[in-house]
XYZ file of C-alpha atoms in Angstrom:
696
model
C 121.302 191.130 152.612
C 123.669 189.461 155.071
C 124.073 191.048 158.513
C 127.775 191.481 157.705
C 127.101 193.422 154.477
C 127.725 197.148 154.554
C 124.520 199.213 154.697
C 124.467 202.193 152.322
C 122.814 204.707 154.619
C 121.397 208.212 154.185
C 120.977 210.348 157.318
C 118.803 213.451 157.716
C 119.457 215.167 161.024
C 120.088 218.790 161.986
C 122.594 217.754 164.661
C 125.798 216.266 163.180
C 126.855 214.797 166.525
C 123.599 212.832 166.780
C 124.045 211.573 163.226
C 127.538 210.411 164.157
C 126.148 208.712 167.286
C 123.750 206.696 165.124
C 126.601 205.604 162.858
C 128.735 204.557 165.833
C 125.797 202.720 167.395
C 125.312 200.699 164.207
C 129.027 199.887 163.979
C 129.110 198.800 167.613
C 126.098 196.570 166.968
C 127.941 194.811 164.138
C 126.118 196.592 161.283
C 128.875 198.257 159.200
C 127.588 201.146 157.143
C 128.582 203.773 154.621
C 126.659 206.815 155.784
C 126.005 210.119 154.050
C 124.387 213.014 155.893
C 122.019 215.013 153.644
C 121.178 218.654 154.341
C 119.126 219.781 151.328
C 116.632 218.530 148.769
C 118.953 219.093 145.738
C 121.683 217.116 147.489
C 119.219 214.296 148.163
C 118.065 214.242 144.534
C 121.664 214.011 143.293
C 122.531 211.211 145.728
C 119.422 209.237 144.778
C 120.134 209.611 141.067
C 123.842 208.814 141.295
C 123.856 205.772 143.612
C 121.937 202.906 145.125
C 120.986 203.235 148.800
C 119.656 200.714 151.283
C 118.142 202.840 154.044
C 117.266 206.408 155.039
C 116.982 207.458 158.689
C 115.480 210.909 159.236
C 114.720 213.038 162.266
C 110.998 213.746 162.286
C 111.337 217.521 162.713
C 114.503 218.171 160.708
C 114.617 221.812 159.561
C 117.393 221.578 156.956
C 115.516 218.922 155.003
C 112.017 218.072 156.283
C 111.255 214.361 156.432
C 108.069 214.862 154.399
C 110.099 216.433 151.574
C 112.567 213.545 151.625
C 109.763 210.970 151.430
C 108.069 212.861 148.602
C 111.379 213.041 146.696
C 111.963 209.289 147.075
C 108.468 208.542 145.803
C 108.836 210.993 142.918
C 112.056 209.326 141.774
C 110.468 205.884 142.336
C 113.305 204.626 144.517
C 112.866 201.571 146.715
C 114.523 202.900 149.864
C 112.938 202.143 153.257
C 112.647 205.242 155.465
C 112.718 205.162 159.268
C 111.702 208.300 161.166
C 113.072 209.234 164.592
C 110.651 211.074 166.875
C 110.967 212.745 170.268
C 107.204 212.482 170.858
C 105.553 209.655 172.740
C 102.345 207.841 171.887
C 100.728 206.615 168.704
C 100.210 209.985 167.014
C 103.760 210.396 165.580
C 103.645 206.781 164.383
C 100.349 207.327 162.567
C 101.581 210.567 160.996
C 104.866 209.010 159.892
C 103.234 205.953 158.347
C 100.810 208.180 156.451
C 103.789 210.049 154.978
C 105.181 206.738 153.712
C 107.763 205.849 156.355
C 108.273 202.159 157.095
C 108.504 202.746 160.840
C 108.666 205.501 163.454
C 111.075 204.955 166.371
C 111.474 207.035 169.508
C 114.863 208.758 169.834
C 117.426 206.780 171.895
C 115.438 203.536 171.587
C 118.469 201.968 169.923
C 117.440 198.320 170.376
C 114.094 199.039 168.731
C 115.873 200.840 165.891
C 118.267 197.929 165.349
C 115.395 195.440 165.126
C 113.565 197.689 162.652
C 116.715 197.992 160.518
C 117.184 194.226 160.550
C 113.576 193.738 159.448
C 113.714 196.397 156.724
C 117.012 195.133 155.311
C 115.530 191.644 155.068
C 112.383 192.983 153.409
C 114.448 195.095 150.987
C 116.512 192.064 150.021
C 113.304 190.079 149.432
C 111.919 192.816 147.171
C 115.147 192.962 145.180
C 115.119 189.192 144.815
C 111.459 189.322 143.725
C 112.261 191.885 141.026
C 115.138 189.744 139.822
C 112.949 186.646 139.673
C 110.265 188.635 137.865
C 112.775 189.686 135.191
C 113.992 186.131 134.835
C 110.423 184.845 134.697
C 109.505 187.140 131.821
C 112.748 186.311 130.030
C 111.856 182.626 130.391
C 108.386 183.299 129.025
C 109.903 185.004 126.007
C 112.203 182.045 125.339
C 109.254 179.676 125.714
C 107.249 181.746 123.214
C 110.086 181.529 120.709
C 110.238 177.750 121.141
C 106.471 177.489 120.623
C 106.612 179.573 117.461
C 109.374 177.423 115.960
C 107.980 174.027 117.026
C 107.081 171.527 114.286
C 104.330 170.208 116.551
C 101.002 172.000 116.311
C 100.405 173.838 119.601
C 97.451 175.981 120.646
C 96.211 177.517 123.906
C 92.478 177.703 124.538
C 90.873 179.967 127.154
C 87.099 180.095 127.670
C 86.665 178.233 124.405
C 88.716 180.719 122.340
C 92.082 179.972 120.710
C 94.231 182.665 122.330
C 97.433 181.375 120.699
C 98.259 179.007 117.859
C 101.630 178.477 116.214
C 102.116 178.237 112.468
C 102.345 174.432 112.586
C 98.904 174.236 114.191
C 97.402 176.519 111.530
C 99.059 174.553 108.713
C 97.695 171.268 110.090
C 94.161 172.557 109.551
C 94.892 174.070 106.130
C 95.167 177.739 107.092
C 97.765 180.070 105.617
C 98.485 181.858 108.896
C 97.811 181.486 112.596
C 96.141 184.915 112.453
C 93.185 183.239 110.718
C 92.333 181.056 113.717
C 93.518 182.988 116.760
C 90.642 184.304 118.895
C 88.226 182.017 117.093
C 86.155 179.371 118.982
C 87.888 176.001 118.913
C 84.484 174.264 118.733
C 83.872 175.832 115.310
C 86.704 173.652 113.950
C 84.792 170.477 114.892
C 81.742 168.944 113.160
C 78.450 169.666 114.928
C 78.078 166.056 116.078
C 81.261 166.201 118.184
C 80.950 169.717 119.565
C 78.962 168.866 122.713
C 81.317 166.060 123.708
C 84.336 168.293 123.068
C 82.865 171.045 125.271
C 82.434 168.612 128.175
C 85.935 167.131 127.727
C 87.643 170.548 127.696
C 85.534 171.712 130.654
C 86.661 168.721 132.695
C 90.312 169.354 131.749
C 90.020 172.979 132.875
C 88.310 172.071 136.157
C 90.908 169.422 136.966
C 93.714 172.040 137.230
C 96.263 169.231 136.812
C 99.336 170.828 135.270
C 101.351 167.607 135.291
C 99.311 164.807 133.766
C 98.626 164.896 130.023
C 95.279 163.639 128.621
C 94.816 162.017 125.244
C 92.086 163.455 123.003
C 91.010 161.931 119.701
C 88.488 163.879 117.669
C 87.460 164.766 114.132
C 88.045 168.271 112.860
C 87.331 170.329 109.779
C 90.099 171.850 107.684
C 89.836 175.348 106.235
C 88.297 173.815 103.095
C 85.731 171.847 105.133
C 87.321 168.409 104.688
C 87.217 166.023 107.700
C 90.549 165.558 109.561
C 91.112 162.869 112.250
C 93.217 164.312 115.047
C 95.059 162.796 117.987
C 96.132 165.453 120.489
C 97.527 165.768 123.983
C 95.735 168.147 126.338
C 97.178 169.776 129.455
C 95.769 172.356 131.888
C 98.289 175.189 132.142
C 98.755 178.973 132.236
C 99.300 181.302 129.292
C 100.048 185.005 129.825
C 99.059 184.653 133.497
C 95.627 183.221 132.639
C 94.502 179.591 133.160
C 93.927 177.796 129.878
C 94.182 174.492 128.015
C 97.199 173.530 125.906
C 96.463 171.368 122.876
C 99.464 169.690 121.269
C 99.380 167.724 118.011
C 102.507 165.736 117.129
C 104.281 166.543 113.880
C 103.251 164.426 110.887
C 105.145 161.203 110.430
C 106.443 161.074 113.988
C 106.650 157.627 115.581
C 104.025 157.642 118.336
C 105.872 155.379 120.765
C 109.137 157.198 120.291
C 107.349 160.531 120.586
C 105.719 159.535 123.859
C 109.079 158.488 125.247
C 110.586 161.792 124.149
C 107.693 163.707 125.679
C 108.094 161.840 128.947
C 111.806 162.604 129.006
C 111.202 166.254 128.134
C 108.671 166.514 130.955
C 111.335 165.304 133.403
C 114.084 167.615 132.128
C 115.049 171.207 132.824
C 114.862 173.029 129.453
C 117.988 175.152 130.041
C 120.494 172.597 131.327
C 118.866 169.333 130.092
C 119.370 167.957 133.615
C 116.526 166.271 135.462
C 114.113 168.798 136.933
C 113.284 169.159 140.612
C 110.041 167.203 140.489
C 111.577 164.140 138.873
C 114.650 164.310 141.115
C 112.466 164.236 144.230
C 110.799 161.109 142.832
C 114.225 159.469 142.323
C 115.353 160.565 145.801
C 112.253 159.021 147.380
C 112.964 155.738 145.567
C 116.599 155.795 146.735
C 115.599 156.392 150.370
C 113.138 153.485 150.257
C 115.778 151.268 148.660
C 118.387 152.149 151.316
C 115.881 151.472 154.103
C 116.238 147.740 153.564
C 119.992 147.614 153.039
C 123.259 148.610 154.661
C 124.227 150.919 151.821
C 124.864 154.604 152.497
C 124.127 157.124 149.804
C 124.488 160.881 149.814
C 122.750 164.074 148.753
C 124.545 167.286 147.809
C 122.687 170.584 147.676
C 124.775 172.883 145.464
C 124.007 176.597 145.207
C 125.844 179.337 143.301
C 127.361 181.889 145.697
C 126.100 185.476 145.468
C 124.394 184.618 142.177
C 122.613 187.944 141.782
C 125.654 190.119 142.556
C 128.500 188.021 141.118
C 126.781 186.632 138.016
C 123.347 188.064 137.238
C 124.281 191.741 137.481
C 127.618 191.161 135.768
C 126.393 189.435 132.599
C 122.601 189.843 132.569
C 119.838 187.240 132.410
C 120.978 185.550 129.185
C 124.589 185.508 130.348
C 123.574 184.046 133.701
C 121.768 181.255 131.875
C 124.955 180.541 129.931
C 126.904 180.327 133.208
C 124.350 177.924 134.699
C 124.453 175.772 131.559
C 128.256 175.552 131.668
C 128.142 174.833 135.397
C 125.721 171.968 134.713
C 128.234 170.534 132.218
C 131.004 170.725 134.830
C 128.839 168.947 137.385
C 127.956 166.265 134.831
C 131.655 165.657 134.221
C 132.054 164.655 137.893
C 129.304 162.013 137.862
C 130.051 158.401 138.706
C 128.038 155.272 138.095
C 124.639 155.492 139.761
C 124.806 159.246 140.478
C 121.808 161.409 139.590
C 122.076 165.139 138.938
C 119.259 167.678 138.689
C 118.615 171.380 138.562
C 116.914 171.957 141.898
C 116.151 175.694 141.745
C 116.908 178.856 139.813
C 120.539 178.892 140.981
C 120.922 175.517 142.641
C 121.567 171.889 141.752
C 121.124 168.592 143.576
C 123.391 165.581 143.239
C 122.446 162.148 144.594
C 125.365 159.807 145.233
C 124.466 156.143 144.806
C 126.904 154.815 147.384
C 129.427 156.750 149.447
C 130.986 157.375 152.845
C 131.078 160.673 154.770
C 134.760 161.195 153.940
C 134.264 160.313 150.292
C 131.257 162.627 149.972
C 133.217 165.533 151.441
C 136.221 164.801 149.242
C 134.031 164.794 146.141
C 132.482 168.086 147.242
C 135.933 169.650 147.671
C 136.963 168.463 144.184
C 133.743 169.851 142.755
C 134.352 173.230 144.437
C 137.823 173.364 142.940
C 136.645 172.567 139.419
C 134.058 175.331 139.437
C 136.299 177.890 141.135
C 139.034 177.230 138.547
C 136.672 177.756 135.607
C 136.448 181.069 133.749
C 132.909 181.339 132.404
C 132.283 183.104 129.091
C 128.910 184.834 128.982
C 127.435 187.805 127.109
C 130.833 188.713 125.691
C 132.387 188.876 129.165
C 134.275 186.552 131.454
C 133.127 185.887 134.985
C 134.210 183.657 137.839
C 131.704 181.884 140.047
C 131.829 179.620 143.078
C 129.323 177.358 144.782
C 128.653 176.209 148.339
C 127.662 172.615 149.077
C 125.593 171.057 151.841
C 125.762 167.264 152.241
C 123.376 164.845 153.931
C 123.612 161.060 154.011
C 121.040 158.470 152.912
C 120.863 155.369 155.092
C 118.404 153.048 156.785
C 117.850 155.835 159.337
C 116.755 158.417 156.733
C 113.199 159.470 157.600
C 112.078 160.684 154.179
C 112.652 163.096 151.322
C 111.751 166.231 153.280
C 114.046 165.359 156.197
C 117.014 164.518 153.971
C 116.548 167.758 152.022
C 116.227 169.743 155.248
C 119.508 168.269 156.484
C 121.277 169.143 153.216
C 119.963 172.720 153.393
C 121.093 173.027 157.026
C 124.539 171.780 156.015
C 124.601 174.344 153.177
C 123.773 177.053 155.721
C 126.649 175.838 157.916
C 128.987 175.951 154.913
C 128.096 179.610 154.325
C 128.673 180.438 157.990
C 132.111 178.821 157.910
C 133.088 180.236 154.512
C 131.479 183.666 154.368
C 132.811 184.285 150.845
C 131.411 180.969 149.658
C 133.302 178.112 147.958
C 132.886 175.845 150.982
C 131.127 172.631 151.945
C 129.742 171.082 155.098
C 128.382 167.672 156.097
C 125.235 167.557 158.223
C 126.103 166.280 161.691
C 123.149 165.611 164.015
C 125.223 165.807 167.211
C 126.513 169.300 166.427
C 123.077 170.559 165.426
C 121.656 169.321 168.738
C 124.390 170.824 170.914
C 122.810 172.718 173.777
C 125.189 175.633 174.193
C 126.654 176.756 170.870
C 128.799 179.475 172.449
C 130.389 177.036 174.889
C 130.909 174.569 172.060
C 132.689 177.083 169.795
C 134.845 178.384 172.638
C 135.872 174.855 173.549
C 136.702 174.102 169.909
C 139.130 177.026 169.728
C 140.760 176.206 173.064
C 141.214 172.586 172.030
C 142.610 173.623 168.641
C 145.134 175.971 170.222
C 146.266 173.266 172.642
C 146.425 170.494 170.044
C 147.801 172.602 167.198
C 144.884 171.755 164.897
C 145.001 175.202 163.300
C 146.547 176.228 160.046
C 147.309 179.445 158.235
C 146.276 180.369 154.714
C 147.951 183.069 152.639
C 146.231 185.234 150.038
C 148.497 187.338 147.807
C 147.984 191.096 147.675
C 149.223 192.146 144.244
C 150.872 195.503 143.515
C 149.339 197.321 140.549
C 152.153 199.867 140.515
C 155.015 197.399 140.124
C 156.510 197.802 143.593
C 157.776 194.216 143.583
C 156.569 193.650 147.148
C 155.511 190.060 147.892
C 152.647 190.781 150.295
C 150.334 188.106 151.718
C 147.304 188.500 153.944
C 147.318 185.821 156.649
C 144.074 183.972 157.440
C 143.626 181.387 160.200
C 141.562 178.226 159.863
C 140.567 175.650 162.465
C 140.636 171.993 161.372
C 137.723 169.976 162.768
C 137.322 166.229 163.156
C 136.186 165.884 159.543
C 139.166 167.879 158.223
C 136.885 170.815 157.419
C 138.334 174.302 157.635
C 136.452 176.737 159.870
C 137.164 180.415 160.495
C 137.394 180.875 164.287
C 137.704 184.669 164.069
C 134.059 185.202 163.054
C 132.457 183.412 165.992
C 135.056 184.681 168.488
C 134.016 188.234 167.590
C 130.416 187.213 168.280
C 131.339 185.555 171.588
C 133.274 188.615 172.743
C 135.859 186.457 174.558
C 138.731 188.952 174.862
C 141.166 186.557 176.515
C 140.718 183.846 173.909
C 140.827 186.335 171.006
C 144.091 187.792 172.279
C 145.567 184.317 172.720
C 144.554 183.365 169.169
C 146.095 186.576 167.767
C 149.437 185.807 169.406
C 149.392 182.239 168.087
C 148.755 183.518 164.555
C 151.493 186.167 164.821
C 154.089 183.642 165.989
C 153.138 181.030 163.388
C 153.099 183.603 160.574
C 156.462 185.205 161.334
C 158.028 181.745 161.653
C 156.676 180.958 158.167
C 158.090 184.284 156.934
C 161.470 183.403 158.461
C 161.452 180.111 156.544
C 160.713 182.011 153.325
C 163.624 184.398 154.021
C 165.907 181.423 154.535
C 164.836 180.192 151.088
C 165.663 183.565 149.544
C 162.133 185.029 149.331
C 161.486 188.379 151.040
C 157.777 188.109 151.826
C 155.648 190.647 153.684
C 152.701 189.799 155.925
C 149.353 191.459 156.589
C 148.061 190.260 159.969
C 144.637 190.844 161.536
C 144.470 192.283 165.040
C 141.280 191.819 167.082
C 139.892 194.530 169.333
C 141.076 192.466 172.320
C 144.700 192.754 171.153
C 144.198 196.396 170.207
C 143.545 197.320 173.846
C 146.200 194.912 175.181
C 149.052 197.202 176.311
C 151.346 194.199 176.687
C 151.220 193.252 173.013
C 153.697 195.797 171.498
C 156.568 194.852 173.882
C 155.826 191.170 173.245
C 156.024 191.814 169.480
C 159.530 193.255 169.812
C 160.718 190.062 171.510
C 158.960 187.861 168.941
C 160.563 189.671 165.972
C 164.042 189.341 167.458
C 163.533 185.643 168.213
C 162.297 184.879 164.698
C 164.915 187.162 163.065
C 162.225 188.787 160.931
C 162.543 192.543 160.265
C 159.429 194.343 161.637
C 159.202 196.332 158.386
C 157.933 193.146 156.696
C 154.846 192.966 158.936
C 151.696 195.089 158.728
C 148.985 194.898 161.372
C 145.423 195.299 160.117
C 142.688 196.850 162.278
C 138.994 197.170 161.476
C 137.799 200.746 161.026
C 134.878 200.141 163.391
C 137.330 198.979 166.095
C 139.437 202.115 165.647
C 136.350 204.344 165.821
C 135.205 202.603 169.015
C 138.652 202.606 170.707
C 140.312 205.701 169.292
C 142.818 206.294 172.107
C 143.879 202.634 172.282
C 144.236 202.530 168.482
C 146.367 205.677 168.481
C 148.675 204.278 171.170
C 148.947 200.838 169.547
C 149.697 202.378 166.148
C 152.471 204.600 167.498
C 154.111 201.722 169.345
C 154.132 199.179 166.503
C 155.187 201.823 163.976
C 157.993 202.635 166.409
C 159.104 199.019 166.070
C 159.203 199.489 162.282
C 155.894 197.798 161.401
C 153.177 199.231 159.194
C 149.542 199.645 160.228
C 146.587 198.970 157.924
C 142.876 199.593 158.318
C 140.215 197.438 156.653
C 136.586 198.277 155.829
C 137.759 201.818 155.174
C 135.105 204.192 153.905
C 132.327 203.239 156.305
C 130.680 205.741 158.621
C 129.936 209.416 158.078
C 133.483 210.764 157.812
C 136.093 207.988 157.596
C 138.910 210.477 156.969
C 138.351 212.027 160.403
C 139.894 208.902 161.881
C 143.115 209.525 159.930
C 143.571 212.798 161.829
C 144.039 210.816 165.052
C 145.483 207.490 163.889
C 148.159 207.432 161.191
C 147.760 204.337 159.034
C 150.087 203.297 156.243
C 147.611 201.201 154.241
C 143.831 201.388 153.833
C 141.792 198.478 152.504
C 138.541 199.932 151.175
C 135.205 198.439 152.190
C 134.039 195.658 149.812
C 130.768 197.521 149.145
C 132.653 200.048 146.969
C 133.907 197.193 144.802
C 130.520 195.462 144.567
C 128.911 198.689 143.325
C 131.252 198.804 140.338
C 131.952 195.117 139.756
C 128.564 193.539 140.419
C 126.013 196.364 140.214
C 127.447 198.236 137.239
C 127.561 201.620 138.975
C 130.043 204.382 138.186
C 133.555 204.019 139.598
C 133.675 207.723 140.491
C 133.091 207.158 144.231
C 135.775 204.479 144.433
C 138.177 206.617 142.388
C 137.529 209.616 144.637
C 138.221 207.558 147.749
C 141.505 206.251 146.326
C 142.638 209.772 145.381
C 141.820 211.146 148.825
C 143.825 208.368 150.446
C 146.737 209.017 148.105
C 146.617 212.692 149.111
C 146.825 211.541 152.750
C 149.969 209.542 151.852
C 148.155 206.252 152.477
C 148.531 203.182 150.254
C 145.304 201.572 149.037
C 144.229 197.929 148.784
C 141.074 197.154 146.791
C 139.746 193.722 147.890
C 137.213 191.267 146.422
C 138.418 191.765 142.840
C 136.821 188.935 140.869
C 136.703 190.197 137.282
C 139.412 191.266 134.857
C 137.399 194.264 133.685
C 138.067 195.928 137.063
C 141.794 196.231 136.399
C 141.833 199.186 133.942
C 139.571 201.170 136.271
C 141.693 200.451 139.338
C 144.968 201.115 137.556
C 143.722 204.495 136.309
C 142.621 205.519 139.808
C 146.113 204.904 141.148
C 145.179 201.910 143.298
C 148.315 200.465 144.896
C 147.235 196.859 145.534
C 144.454 194.475 144.544
C 143.278 191.340 146.300
C 140.647 188.731 145.544
C 139.886 185.505 143.742
C 140.883 187.065 140.410
C 144.441 187.214 141.773
C 144.338 183.971 143.787
C 142.248 182.286 146.460
C 143.820 181.779 149.918
C 146.370 178.953 149.767
C 148.466 176.964 152.211
C 151.779 178.039 150.690
C 153.333 181.405 149.923
C 154.228 180.470 146.357
C 152.392 183.048 144.230
C 154.354 184.287 141.204
C 154.535 188.036 141.880
C 156.529 188.534 138.687
C 153.109 188.669 136.960
C 152.662 192.235 138.205
């Protein structure tokens, strides 16, 4: 779970104000959350049965719902929800008692830093457990597919454990003259050999088992007896492996009439291939990469390595179309990647949801350009899987191969670091990054990022992107959300807003906001001159929210650009409004007085998000992405999202549902009365405001 993901939080506390303090503390610490206070055991049971939750925080001595009852209920329903207890007692005794009840941790009240560290740890552990369960399901699905392949193979295949044949396919049984594999399963393999060869066979198989080499295949020639007792010369291949989680020996006899040389070549190729995608597997790719690095060491050629991983694979693909459907997506993605190959390139499946591409000869610019083209091809593809359609994106990390490359591990580490940088720059995925040693070794990252933004503002190396917000109710409004990107020396697009929020540089954030506002309304003025009446949705940072000089400045800017204020909506984060309620109320009144609209994003987080609407009147609410993920990616009921939309409609507030990536969301959203949708299903952010809104 990313630190920016919304935590689905249950709170058990007799004091509502203290529960609200915990929610505010988490928001202020950059941990957005959707909290629900629980006051009874029946209410807890219903919440646990209806939804997925990430964390429960309970006061140790809660009277309304005792912590022990809550823990017992969670265990009874077999829910994987970490529980943290808050205690007012000092010493080890409350910790011991809480851990015995089943809590993950016991934290003293008001020790907020300790609580935040515990939450960070538990969210990471929860994500690991969820990933482990997913991999376990995929592992067993893979085993089932492998079993089906074994059963249908024309080659005779058997698995031997402790001398017994624990599995034999029909081809193996037929080779020895039996009518069915049932006749030989769980029989000693040695009994199928003449007495003169049994001792030698025992020693050979014992050595194979002790070797534990699951890669190298051994040749075994022996005489056997058929079911009728006739001698049968056999040439088999033997491999130490695992069957049904137990170590054993695989014996494989080639189909009759097969050309031995051709068969060996096929077996070698099969050993080096991934069975799902037919690409090279990880082991063979690493061998090729090592050879390429050694080759480049003595030349002036520069090669490249791309590490390609599917974005949000579990949420966006796996949960949407299931294990078999996810395999179909990966297979199609492999075909797309193969279509981009050039002479000398080598492509492999590196992991469960990742690929690796080795470029024979390239330059940094060329490698990045190829990565961008690859991103576009995948993002533009609609994948058909399990009777559904799904969109998927990837993120790419690039490292270079040259005479300075230290070895396979170092090159891979650099590609993985670049992939991590790509995800930091493009939090929604669909981005790429090139490993740059100088940047990685920079001493003061904060100073570096701040300097980058200052330089970009002074040099004009910023650009705006526009993502359409589509009306589901046919309003005809041409609304675009405005996003700012910084262009670095390698022409990569970075989002400066994310790290400015981390730096907490109010002056620089305010300066950036004003630059974006001016640039955006100038672009809107150009659209008006061309006959297009576009509307803008502009982000406002907390620094600008508390800047009393901004509203008067806006009035001057609108008059200078000749853009009606009614075409501009300013978007605030709900956590910023909650933390600066008076400033938000004043800012909202002033900009609405100019004729602008006010929007709030991440709406629905906290204990009572509608309480905020009593103090700050907003025109548009963009719901938190977690509501969409529950329905779109996790397959949960849309009742919660529908209820939120209806409550907002009753408050005379328009609703934007973001992160819409699948067509099957549209009927649900239309029925709930959702006003606008936004996301990659509509269109990714683009440099021009040229979306065809007539499609609505």
